[in-house]
Coordinates of C-alpha atoms in Angstrom, one line a residue:
M6 CA 116.5 45.5 56.8
N7 CA 118.4 48.6 56.0
E8 CA 117.7 49.9 59.1
S9 CA 118.7 49.3 62.6
I10 CA 117.0 46.9 64.3
H11 CA 117.3 49.5 67.4
R12 CA 114.7 52.1 65.7
Y13 CA 111.9 49.9 66.1
F14 CA 112.9 47.7 70.0
Q15 CA 115.1 47.9 72.8
I16 CA 117.1 44.9 72.7
G17 CA 118.2 43.3 76.1
T18 CA 119.1 40.8 77.7
I19 CA 117.9 38.4 80.7
Q20 CA 120.9 39.1 83.5
W21 CA 121.0 36.3 84.7
M22 CA 120.5 34.0 82.1
S23 CA 123.6 35.6 80.0
H24 CA 126.1 36.1 83.1
P25 CA 124.6 32.5 85.4
R26 CA 128.4 32.2 86.8
K27 CA 129.8 35.7 87.4
E28 CA 129.4 38.2 90.1
L29 CA 126.4 40.3 89.7
L30 CA 128.2 43.3 90.0
T31 CA 130.4 42.8 87.5
S32 CA 127.2 41.3 85.4
I33 CA 125.4 44.4 85.4
R34 CA 128.3 46.2 84.5
E35 CA 129.9 44.7 81.8
I36 CA 125.8 44.4 80.0
A37 CA 125.5 48.6 81.1
C38 CA 129.1 48.7 78.9
D39 CA 127.9 47.1 76.4
D40 CA 126.6 50.1 73.5
F41 CA 124.1 46.6 71.3
F42 CA 121.7 46.4 74.8
D43 CA 119.4 48.9 75.5
A44 CA 117.5 47.4 78.1
I45 CA 118.3 44.9 81.3
E46 CA 115.7 42.0 82.3
I47 CA 117.2 41.7 86.6
G48 CA 115.6 39.7 89.2
K49 CA 115.5 40.0 93.2
F50 CA 119.0 41.1 94.6
P51 CA 120.9 39.1 97.6
D52 CA 120.4 42.4 99.7
G53 CA 120.1 46.4 100.1
Q54 CA 124.0 47.4 99.9
T55 CA 124.0 45.2 96.2
R56 CA 120.3 47.0 95.3
E57 CA 121.8 50.4 96.3
Q58 CA 124.7 49.7 93.9
A59 CA 123.4 48.5 91.2
V60 CA 121.3 51.2 91.1
K61 CA 124.2 53.7 90.7
L62 CA 125.4 51.4 87.6
L63 CA 122.4 51.7 86.3
S64 CA 121.5 55.0 86.3
Q65 CA 124.0 56.0 85.1
S66 CA 123.7 53.7 81.7
H67 CA 120.8 54.8 79.6
L68 CA 119.0 51.1 79.9
T69 CA 115.3 50.2 80.0
V70 CA 115.5 48.2 82.9
C71 CA 112.9 45.8 83.5
Y72 CA 112.5 43.0 86.7
G73 CA 111.6 39.2 86.6
A74 CA 110.1 37.2 89.4
Q75 CA 110.0 33.9 87.7
P76 CA 113.2 33.0 89.5
R77 CA 111.3 34.1 92.8
L78 CA 108.4 31.7 91.9
L79 CA 110.4 29.1 90.8
G80 CA 113.0 29.7 92.7
P81 CA 110.9 28.3 96.3
K82 CA 107.9 26.5 94.2
L83 CA 105.5 29.5 94.5
N84 CA 101.8 28.9 93.1
P85 CA 100.4 32.1 91.7
N86 CA 97.1 29.9 91.2
D87 CA 97.9 27.2 94.1
L88 CA 94.5 25.6 95.1
D89 CA 95.6 26.0 98.9
E90 CA 94.9 29.8 99.5
E91 CA 97.7 30.2 102.2
G92 CA 99.9 28.8 99.4
R93 CA 98.5 31.3 96.9
K94 CA 98.9 34.1 98.9
K95 CA 102.7 33.2 99.9
A96 CA 103.2 33.7 96.0
E97 CA 101.4 37.1 95.9
A98 CA 103.1 38.6 98.5
T99 CA 107.4 37.1 97.2
L100 CA 105.2 39.4 94.0
L101 CA 104.1 42.5 94.9
E102 CA 107.4 42.6 97.0
A103 CA 109.1 42.0 93.3
V104 CA 106.9 45.6 92.2
D105 CA 108.7 47.0 95.7
E106 CA 111.9 46.1 94.4
A107 CA 111.3 46.5 90.6
E108 CA 110.4 50.0 91.8
S109 CA 113.8 50.9 93.7
V110 CA 115.4 49.8 90.9
G111 CA 113.8 51.9 88.5
A112 CA 111.9 49.1 86.4
R113 CA 108.6 50.1 85.2
G114 CA 106.8 46.9 86.2
I115 CA 107.0 43.1 86.9
A116 CA 106.8 39.9 84.9
F117 CA 106.2 36.2 86.3
L118 CA 104.7 32.9 84.9
A119 CA 101.8 31.0 86.2
G120 CA 102.1 27.5 88.1
K121 CA 101.6 24.4 87.8
W122 CA 97.8 22.7 87.0
S123 CA 96.7 19.5 86.8
A124 CA 93.8 19.0 84.7
E125 CA 91.0 18.0 87.1
S126 CA 91.7 21.7 88.8
R127 CA 92.3 24.0 86.0
Q128 CA 89.2 26.2 85.6
E129 CA 89.7 26.1 89.6
A130 CA 93.6 27.2 89.0
F131 CA 92.8 29.0 86.4
A132 CA 90.2 31.8 89.1
Q133 CA 93.5 31.5 91.5
L134 CA 95.6 33.0 89.2
L135 CA 93.3 35.5 88.1
K136 CA 92.5 36.5 92.0
T137 CA 96.6 36.9 92.1
T138 CA 97.4 38.7 88.8
R139 CA 94.6 41.3 89.6
A140 CA 96.0 41.6 93.2
V141 CA 99.5 42.6 91.8
C142 CA 97.8 44.6 89.4
D143 CA 96.2 47.0 91.4
Y144 CA 99.6 47.0 94.2
A145 CA 101.5 48.2 90.9
A146 CA 98.6 50.4 89.3
G147 CA 98.9 52.9 92.3
K148 CA 103.0 52.9 91.1
G149 CA 102.0 53.4 87.1
M150 CA 103.6 50.3 86.5
M151 CA 103.5 46.9 84.4
V152 CA 102.6 43.7 84.6
E153 CA 103.7 41.0 82.0
L154 CA 102.6 37.2 82.5
E155 CA 105.1 34.9 80.4
V156 CA 104.0 32.1 78.5
F157 CA 105.2 29.1 78.9
D158 CA 104.6 25.3 78.0
Y159 CA 101.7 23.1 79.5
D160 CA 103.2 20.1 79.4
M161 CA 107.4 19.4 78.5
D162 CA 109.4 21.2 81.7
K163 CA 107.4 23.9 83.3
A164 CA 103.7 23.0 83.1
A165 CA 102.3 25.9 84.4
L166 CA 98.6 26.5 84.0
I167 CA 99.3 29.9 80.8
G168 CA 99.7 29.0 77.9
P169 CA 99.0 28.3 75.2
A170 CA 98.6 30.7 73.0
P171 CA 94.6 30.6 73.3
Y172 CA 94.0 30.3 76.4
A173 CA 97.0 32.9 77.1
A174 CA 94.4 35.2 75.1
Q175 CA 91.7 34.0 77.5
F176 CA 93.4 34.6 80.1
A177 CA 94.3 38.3 79.0
A178 CA 91.1 39.1 78.4
E179 CA 89.5 38.8 81.4
M180 CA 92.6 40.0 83.4
R181 CA 92.4 43.7 80.3
T182 CA 88.2 43.6 81.5
T183 CA 89.9 45.0 85.1
H184 CA 93.4 45.9 84.3
S185 CA 94.4 47.7 81.7
N186 CA 98.7 47.4 83.0
F187 CA 98.4 44.0 82.6
G188 CA 99.8 42.6 79.6
L189 CA 101.3 39.0 78.3
L190 CA 105.4 38.3 77.3
V191 CA 105.7 35.7 74.5
D192 CA 109.3 34.3 74.3
L193 CA 110.2 32.4 70.9
S194 CA 112.1 29.9 72.3
H195 CA 108.7 28.6 73.8
F196 CA 107.4 28.1 71.1
P197 CA 108.4 25.1 70.3
T198 CA 107.6 23.8 73.2
T199 CA 103.5 24.7 73.2
Y200 CA 103.8 23.1 69.3
E201 CA 103.0 26.2 67.9
T202 CA 104.8 28.6 65.5
S203 CA 105.7 32.6 65.3
R204 CA 102.4 33.3 63.0
F205 CA 99.4 31.1 65.3
V206 CA 101.4 33.1 68.7
I207 CA 101.4 36.6 67.2
R208 CA 98.1 36.5 65.9
T209 CA 96.2 34.9 68.8
L210 CA 97.5 36.8 71.4
R211 CA 98.3 40.3 69.4
P212 CA 96.7 42.6 71.4
Y213 CA 97.9 41.7 75.1
I214 CA 101.3 41.6 74.1
T215 CA 104.0 44.0 75.7
H216 CA 107.0 42.5 75.4
F217 CA 109.5 39.6 73.2
H218 CA 112.1 37.3 74.7
I219 CA 114.1 35.2 72.2
G220 CA 115.7 31.8 72.6
N221 CA 115.9 29.0 71.6
A222 CA 114.8 25.2 72.7
V223 CA 115.4 21.4 72.5
V224 CA 112.0 19.7 72.3
Q225 CA 113.4 16.3 70.8
S226 CA 112.9 14.0 74.2
G227 CA 116.0 12.0 74.9
C228 CA 118.6 14.9 73.6
E229 CA 120.5 16.9 75.7
A230 CA 119.1 20.2 76.8
Y231 CA 115.5 19.0 76.1
G232 CA 112.9 21.3 77.5
D233 CA 112.9 24.6 78.5
Q234 CA 116.3 25.4 78.9
H235 CA 117.1 27.9 76.2
P236 CA 120.2 26.6 74.8
R237 CA 122.5 28.8 72.3
F238 CA 120.9 28.9 68.7
G239 CA 122.6 26.0 66.2
F240 CA 122.7 23.7 69.4
P241 CA 122.3 19.9 68.4
N242 CA 118.8 19.2 67.4
S243 CA 116.9 22.3 68.5
A244 CA 114.4 23.8 66.9
N245 CA 115.3 27.6 66.3
D246 CA 118.0 29.1 64.7
T247 CA 118.8 31.9 62.1
P248 CA 115.2 31.4 60.0
Q249 CA 113.2 30.5 62.9
L250 CA 114.1 33.6 64.6
L251 CA 114.3 35.3 60.3
D252 CA 110.2 34.5 60.6
F253 CA 109.7 35.3 63.8
F254 CA 111.0 39.3 62.9
R255 CA 108.7 38.9 59.9
V256 CA 106.0 38.4 61.7
L257 CA 105.9 41.0 63.9
K258 CA 106.3 43.1 61.3
E259 CA 103.5 42.1 59.5
E260 CA 101.0 42.6 62.8
G261 CA 102.9 45.9 63.4
F262 CA 104.5 45.5 66.4
F263 CA 107.9 47.7 65.0
C264 CA 107.1 51.0 66.2
A265 CA 109.9 53.4 66.3
E266 CA 108.3 55.9 68.4
Q267 CA 107.8 53.1 71.2
P268 CA 110.1 50.4 70.4
Y269 CA 108.7 47.2 72.3
V270 CA 111.1 45.7 74.6
L271 CA 113.0 42.1 72.9
S272 CA 115.3 40.6 75.4
L273 CA 117.3 37.7 74.1
E274 CA 116.8 34.7 76.9
V275 CA 120.4 32.1 76.5
K276 CA 122.6 30.9 78.8
P277 CA 125.8 28.3 78.2
W278 CA 125.2 24.6 78.0
G279 CA 127.2 23.3 80.5
D280 CA 131.2 24.6 80.4
E281 CA 130.4 26.9 77.1
D282 CA 131.6 30.4 77.9
E283 CA 129.3 33.0 79.1
D284 CA 130.6 35.6 76.5
I285 CA 130.8 33.7 73.1
I286 CA 127.3 32.6 74.1
L287 CA 126.4 36.2 73.9
A288 CA 128.1 37.1 70.9
N289 CA 126.9 34.0 69.1
T290 CA 123.3 35.5 69.8
K291 CA 124.2 38.9 68.4
R292 CA 125.6 37.4 65.3
V293 CA 122.1 35.6 64.8
I294 CA 120.3 38.8 65.6
R295 CA 122.2 40.3 63.6
R296 CA 122.3 38.3 60.3
A297 CA 118.5 37.6 60.3
W298 CA 117.2 41.1 60.8
A299 CA 119.8 41.4 57.8
M300 CA 118.0 39.2 55.7
L301 CA 114.5 40.7 56.4

């Protein structure tokens, strides 16, 4: 492409993935100072003072702010499709808190993921997830905010209820019958973990996608960084590198996701493995993005 990728997408990064070892405000400031980024995805703040300082930095940056509620669920192992109603309500409560915190930092919505499931109770879990998601969407709608469900693997690492893609489409269709402020977040790094391709996932979920992530995964059992670990592009035995990102961009173009007037957020979700250098891994990802885009 001769035109800049920034014409068609707001390029972002997931703060806690890019800088897992840096102090939070230092990380936010570094990302805000890097004009490669148009967006930043942040999560729960440790305290109100830190949040206020972050808001001051972000208000100067002209960055689009997104809020990831996934760690709120994964850390304490809360399940929004918990069959136990008390457990489900705990997950719902933290997501409602996430909406409030997202609003306070200027985010337009939140993203989250489904909880674990079992084959024997999949239908019941689906109904529980609908209940939670509709409650969160109701609350977010009152603030003019979006709620996005990220599609994960179902049997490899996170073992989440949603996906694979056809099941995610079924859930999204149910949600859209009642809530227009619901969408799906799809991640290139998860496509190998659900045994799917960019073309299949994006075409299957086309009406419901509102947000993108890109990254890598190792899906060869027994290999280092196996599962949903988001290693760098080019990691040994991994599934995604420049050719796969190029294919992803081609499919997005074919399916009409290049939107200069209202560009989608497309964030890199890549983290250092072991003692790898955070800044080098971030630069690695930028190089892969630039190369894949140049080849488009």
